[in-house]
Coordinates of C-alpha atoms in Angstrom, one line a residue:
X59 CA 5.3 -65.2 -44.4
X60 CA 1.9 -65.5 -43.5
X61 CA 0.3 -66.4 -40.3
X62 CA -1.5 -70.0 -40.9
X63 CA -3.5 -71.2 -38.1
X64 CA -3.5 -67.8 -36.6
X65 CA -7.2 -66.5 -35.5
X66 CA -8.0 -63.3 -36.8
X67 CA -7.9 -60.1 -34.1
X68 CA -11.9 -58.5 -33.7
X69 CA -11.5 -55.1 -31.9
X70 CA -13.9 -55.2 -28.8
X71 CA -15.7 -52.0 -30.4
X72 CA -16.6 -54.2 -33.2
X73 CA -17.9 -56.7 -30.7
X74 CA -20.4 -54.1 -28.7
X75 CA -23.3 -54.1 -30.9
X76 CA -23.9 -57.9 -30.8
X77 CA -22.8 -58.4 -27.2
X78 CA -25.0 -55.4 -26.0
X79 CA -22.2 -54.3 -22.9
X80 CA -20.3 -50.7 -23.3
X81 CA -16.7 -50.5 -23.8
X82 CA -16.0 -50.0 -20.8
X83 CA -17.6 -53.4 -19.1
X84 CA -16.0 -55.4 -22.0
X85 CA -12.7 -54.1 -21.1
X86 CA -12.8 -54.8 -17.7
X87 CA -14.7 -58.3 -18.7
X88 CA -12.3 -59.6 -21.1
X89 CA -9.2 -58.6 -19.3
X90 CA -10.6 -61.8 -17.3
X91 CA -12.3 -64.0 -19.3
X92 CA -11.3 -63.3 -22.6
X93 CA -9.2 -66.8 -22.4
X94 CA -12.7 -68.6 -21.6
X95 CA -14.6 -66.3 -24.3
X96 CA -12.0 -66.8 -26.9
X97 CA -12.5 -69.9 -28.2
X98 CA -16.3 -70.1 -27.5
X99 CA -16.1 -66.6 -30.2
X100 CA -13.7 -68.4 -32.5
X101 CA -11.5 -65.0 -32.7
X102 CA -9.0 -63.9 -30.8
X103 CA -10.0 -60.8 -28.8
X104 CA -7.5 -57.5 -29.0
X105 CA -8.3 -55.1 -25.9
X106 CA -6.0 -51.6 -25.4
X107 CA -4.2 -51.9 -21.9
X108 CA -5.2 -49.3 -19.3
X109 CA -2.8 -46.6 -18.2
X110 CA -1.0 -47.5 -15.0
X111 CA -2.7 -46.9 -11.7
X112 CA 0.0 -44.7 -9.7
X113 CA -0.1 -44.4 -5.8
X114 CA 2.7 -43.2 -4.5
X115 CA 2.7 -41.0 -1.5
X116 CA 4.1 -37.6 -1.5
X117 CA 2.9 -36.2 -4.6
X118 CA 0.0 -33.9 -5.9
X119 CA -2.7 -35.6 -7.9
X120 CA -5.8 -34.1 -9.8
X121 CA -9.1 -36.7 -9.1
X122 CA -12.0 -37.1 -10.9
X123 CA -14.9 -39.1 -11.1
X124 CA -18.7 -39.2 -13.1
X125 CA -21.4 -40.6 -12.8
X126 CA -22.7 -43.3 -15.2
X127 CA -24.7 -42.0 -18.1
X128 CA -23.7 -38.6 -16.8
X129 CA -26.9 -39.2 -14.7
X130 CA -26.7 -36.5 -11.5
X131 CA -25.4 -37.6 -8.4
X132 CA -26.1 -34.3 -6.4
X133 CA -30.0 -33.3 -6.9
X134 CA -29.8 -31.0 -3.4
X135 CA -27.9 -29.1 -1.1
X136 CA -28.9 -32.8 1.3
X137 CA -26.8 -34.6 -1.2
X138 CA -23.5 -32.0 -1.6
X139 CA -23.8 -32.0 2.3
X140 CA -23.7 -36.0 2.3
X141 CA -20.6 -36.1 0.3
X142 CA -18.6 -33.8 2.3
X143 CA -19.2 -35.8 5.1
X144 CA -17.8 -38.8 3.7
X145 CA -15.0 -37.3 2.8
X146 CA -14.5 -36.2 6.2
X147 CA -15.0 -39.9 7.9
X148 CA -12.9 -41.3 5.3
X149 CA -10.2 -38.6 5.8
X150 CA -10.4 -39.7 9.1
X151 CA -9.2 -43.6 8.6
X152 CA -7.1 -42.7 5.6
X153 CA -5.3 -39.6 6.1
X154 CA -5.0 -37.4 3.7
X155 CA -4.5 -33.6 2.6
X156 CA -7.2 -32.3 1.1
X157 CA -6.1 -29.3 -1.2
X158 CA -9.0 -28.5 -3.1
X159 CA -12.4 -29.6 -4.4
X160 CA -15.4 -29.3 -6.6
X161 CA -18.4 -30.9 -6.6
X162 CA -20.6 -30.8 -9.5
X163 CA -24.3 -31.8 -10.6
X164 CA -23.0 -35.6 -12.3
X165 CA -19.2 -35.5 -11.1
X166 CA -16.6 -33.7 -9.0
X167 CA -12.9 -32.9 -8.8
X168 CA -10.4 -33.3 -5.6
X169 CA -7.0 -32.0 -5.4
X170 CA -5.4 -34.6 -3.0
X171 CA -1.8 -35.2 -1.4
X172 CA -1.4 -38.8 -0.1
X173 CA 1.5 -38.8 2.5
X174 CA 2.2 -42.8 2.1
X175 CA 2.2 -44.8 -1.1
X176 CA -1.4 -46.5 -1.8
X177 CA -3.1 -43.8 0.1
X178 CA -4.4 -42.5 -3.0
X179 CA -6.1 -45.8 -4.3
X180 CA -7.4 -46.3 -0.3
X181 CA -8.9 -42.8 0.1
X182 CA -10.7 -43.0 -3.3
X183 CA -11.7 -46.2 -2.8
X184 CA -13.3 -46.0 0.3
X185 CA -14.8 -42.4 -0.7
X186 CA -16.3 -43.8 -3.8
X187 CA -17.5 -46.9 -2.3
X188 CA -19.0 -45.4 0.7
X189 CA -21.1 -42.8 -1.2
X190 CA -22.6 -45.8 -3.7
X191 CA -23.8 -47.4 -0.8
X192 CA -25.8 -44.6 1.0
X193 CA -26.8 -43.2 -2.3
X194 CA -28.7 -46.2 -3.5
X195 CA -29.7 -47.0 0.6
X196 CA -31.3 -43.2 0.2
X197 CA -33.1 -43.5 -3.0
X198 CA -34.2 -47.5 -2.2
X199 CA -32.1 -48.1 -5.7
X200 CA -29.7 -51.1 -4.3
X201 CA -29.2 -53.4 -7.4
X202 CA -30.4 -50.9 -10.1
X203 CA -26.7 -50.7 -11.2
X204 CA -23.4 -48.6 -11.3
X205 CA -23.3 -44.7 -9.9
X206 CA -19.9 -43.9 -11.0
X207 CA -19.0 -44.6 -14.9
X208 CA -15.9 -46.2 -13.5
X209 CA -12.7 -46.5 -12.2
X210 CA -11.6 -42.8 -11.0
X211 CA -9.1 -40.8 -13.5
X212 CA -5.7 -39.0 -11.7
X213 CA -3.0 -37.3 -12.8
X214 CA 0.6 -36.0 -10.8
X215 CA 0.9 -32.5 -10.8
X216 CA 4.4 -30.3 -10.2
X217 CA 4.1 -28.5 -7.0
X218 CA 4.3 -24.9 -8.3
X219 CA 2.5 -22.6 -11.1
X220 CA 1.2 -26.0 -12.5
X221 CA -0.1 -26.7 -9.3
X222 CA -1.8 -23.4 -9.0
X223 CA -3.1 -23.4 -12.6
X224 CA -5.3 -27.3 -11.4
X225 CA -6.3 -25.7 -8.5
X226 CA -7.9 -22.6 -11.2
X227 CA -8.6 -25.3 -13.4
X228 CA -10.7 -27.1 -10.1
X229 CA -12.3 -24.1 -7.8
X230 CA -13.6 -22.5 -11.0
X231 CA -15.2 -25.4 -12.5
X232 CA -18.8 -24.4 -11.6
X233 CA -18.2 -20.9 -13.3
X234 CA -17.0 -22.7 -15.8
X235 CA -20.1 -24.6 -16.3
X236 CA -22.6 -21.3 -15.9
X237 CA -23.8 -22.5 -12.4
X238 CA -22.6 -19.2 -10.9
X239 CA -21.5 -16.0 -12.0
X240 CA -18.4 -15.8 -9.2
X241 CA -16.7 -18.9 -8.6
X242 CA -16.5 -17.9 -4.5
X243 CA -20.3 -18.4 -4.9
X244 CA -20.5 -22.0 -5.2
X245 CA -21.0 -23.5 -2.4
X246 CA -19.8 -27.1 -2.6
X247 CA -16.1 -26.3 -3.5
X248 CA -12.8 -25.3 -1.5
X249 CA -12.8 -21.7 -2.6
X250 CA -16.2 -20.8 -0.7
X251 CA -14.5 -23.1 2.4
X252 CA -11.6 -20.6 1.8
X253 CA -13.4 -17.7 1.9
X254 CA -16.1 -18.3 4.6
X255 CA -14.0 -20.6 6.9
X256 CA -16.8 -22.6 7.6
X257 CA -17.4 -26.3 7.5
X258 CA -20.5 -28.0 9.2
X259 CA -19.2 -31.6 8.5
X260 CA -15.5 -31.5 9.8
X261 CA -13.9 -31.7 6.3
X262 CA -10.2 -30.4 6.7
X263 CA -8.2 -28.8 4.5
X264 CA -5.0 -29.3 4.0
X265 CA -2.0 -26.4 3.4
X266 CA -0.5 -26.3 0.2
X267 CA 3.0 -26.9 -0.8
X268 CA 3.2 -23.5 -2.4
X269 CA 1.9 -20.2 -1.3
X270 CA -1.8 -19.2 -2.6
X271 CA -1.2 -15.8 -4.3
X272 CA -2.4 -12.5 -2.7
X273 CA -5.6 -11.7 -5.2
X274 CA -6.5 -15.6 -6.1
X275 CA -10.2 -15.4 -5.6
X276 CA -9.6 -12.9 -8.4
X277 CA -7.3 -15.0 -10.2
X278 CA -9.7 -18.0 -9.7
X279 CA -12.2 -15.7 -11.9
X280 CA -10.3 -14.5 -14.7
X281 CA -10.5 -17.1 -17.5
X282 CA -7.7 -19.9 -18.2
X283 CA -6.4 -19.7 -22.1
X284 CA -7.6 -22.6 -24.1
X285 CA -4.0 -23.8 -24.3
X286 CA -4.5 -24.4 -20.8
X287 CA -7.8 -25.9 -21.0
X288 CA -6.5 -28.4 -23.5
X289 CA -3.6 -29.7 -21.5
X290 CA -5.5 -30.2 -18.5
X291 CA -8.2 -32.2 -20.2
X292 CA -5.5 -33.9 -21.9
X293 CA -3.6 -35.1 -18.8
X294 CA -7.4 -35.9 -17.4
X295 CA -7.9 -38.2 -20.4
X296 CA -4.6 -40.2 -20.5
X297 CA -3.1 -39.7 -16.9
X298 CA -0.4 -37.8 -18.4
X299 CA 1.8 -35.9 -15.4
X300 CA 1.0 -31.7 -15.7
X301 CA 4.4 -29.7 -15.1
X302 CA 7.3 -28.5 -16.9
X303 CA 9.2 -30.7 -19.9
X304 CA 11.9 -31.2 -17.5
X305 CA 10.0 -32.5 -14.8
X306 CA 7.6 -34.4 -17.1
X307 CA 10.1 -36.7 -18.6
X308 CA 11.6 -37.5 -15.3
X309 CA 8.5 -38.1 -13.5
X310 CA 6.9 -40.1 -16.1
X311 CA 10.5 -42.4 -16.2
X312 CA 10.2 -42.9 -12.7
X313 CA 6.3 -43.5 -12.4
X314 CA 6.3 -45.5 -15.6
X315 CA 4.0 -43.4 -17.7
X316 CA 6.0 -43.2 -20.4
X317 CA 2.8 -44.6 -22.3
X318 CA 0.5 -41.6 -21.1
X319 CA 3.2 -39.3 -23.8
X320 CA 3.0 -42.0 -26.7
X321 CA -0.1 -40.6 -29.2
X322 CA -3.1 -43.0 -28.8
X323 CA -3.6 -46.3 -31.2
X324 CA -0.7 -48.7 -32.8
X325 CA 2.3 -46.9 -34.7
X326 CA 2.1 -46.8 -38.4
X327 CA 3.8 -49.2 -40.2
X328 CA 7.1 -47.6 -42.1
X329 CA 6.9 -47.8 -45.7
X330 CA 8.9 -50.1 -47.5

């Protein structure tokens, strides 16, 4: 039976080259006028749902954030230095267990463990609002638009080898990327803060829920198996939960990221 009267569904993709805005701004946009835009269009407007934002207290997450355009945020060691001090006054009216860090040229990674539920979304928000504002009060740039790309991306990790492999995945991002040819070496991660015990902005560092192994600055060097690579960037990417089968089905039940499993885009349709 057909659908008479029904107006026909327009992908917002579809919709980008005419309205000029990225994917990302229409999807925030029409979430909250598309009732308004709807019938000025003459189509009814179809938007995917974002994963759910989870902030309970208690577990380990994986952070990121990038800049917009991929543009740099850090140009000097002024800038890196900035950061961490942020993190440390923000630390300081949200508490929160830093467990490790990264920060690179046009994003960075934070291994964080939020004691209270929403301390996650508090911390982050705070962190990432308080760096836009002295970043664009530095460089005169107020107005000029958007320094992150976004909302942040997190994923909960099990507290034991998966734990240790993010941390890998984290400290040696910068080797990774060719900026140094030890991953100790960088300076604005928590592996050099490991290794040198120094901080000169009061940044603490939290203890781990698992003991760090014996030889990890070696361990931290020795390259992660592409298997590896392509789960973490996976659970980066959809907000998927990073442990065992076990402990993935029963934390996704209970977080209600059952979606984050489900493969991307509608079902097909079963043929008749």
């Amino acid at each position: 039976m057909r659908n008479v009267g029904r107006r026909p569904i327009i992908n917002k993709r579809f919709l980008e080259p005419f309205i000029g805005y990225s994917s990302t701004y229409l999807l925030c946009r029409f979430r909250a006028q598309k009732r308004f835009l709807e019938p000025f269009l003459g189509v009814r407007l179809a938007c995917m749902g974002r994963p759910r934002r989870v902030s309970t207290g208690g577990l380990v997450y994986h952070v990121l954030n990038r800049a917009n355009a991929r543009r740099p945020i850090f140009e000097s060691d002024r800038d890196y230095l900035a950061f961490e001090r942020i993190m440390a006054e923000v630390q300081e009216r949200v508490e929160m267990r830093i467990l490790a860090y990264c920060l690179m040229p046009n994003h960075w990674h934070l291994v964080l463990w939020p004691r209270e539920d929403g301390d996650l979304s508090a911390f982050i928000r705070l962190l990432t609002l308080t760096h836009t504002q002295r970043w664009h009060a530095h460089r005169q740039s107020a107005g000029t638009g958007h320094l992150y790309q976004g909302r942040f991306k997190s994923f909960v990790v099990q507290t034991d080898s998966y734990f240790l492999a993010v941390c890998r995945y984290v400290e040696r991002n910068a080797l990774r990327a060719g900026l140094v040819k030890h991953a100790e070496d960088w300076r604005w991660n928590s592996l050099w803060r490991h290794r040198n015990n120094e901080s000169t902005t009061g940044l603490l560092l939290g203890d781990w829920p698992v003991d760090r192994p014996r030889h990890w600055v070696q361990l931290v060097n020795e390259p992660q198996s592409e298997v590896e690579l392509r789960a973490l960037r996976q659970c980066v990417n959809r907000g998927t939960p990073f442990g065992d089968s076990q402990w993935l089905k029963s934390t996704t039940k209970r977080l209600g990221l059952e979606s984050t499993l489900r493969p991307r885009g509608r079902p097909r349709s079963k043929e008749k």
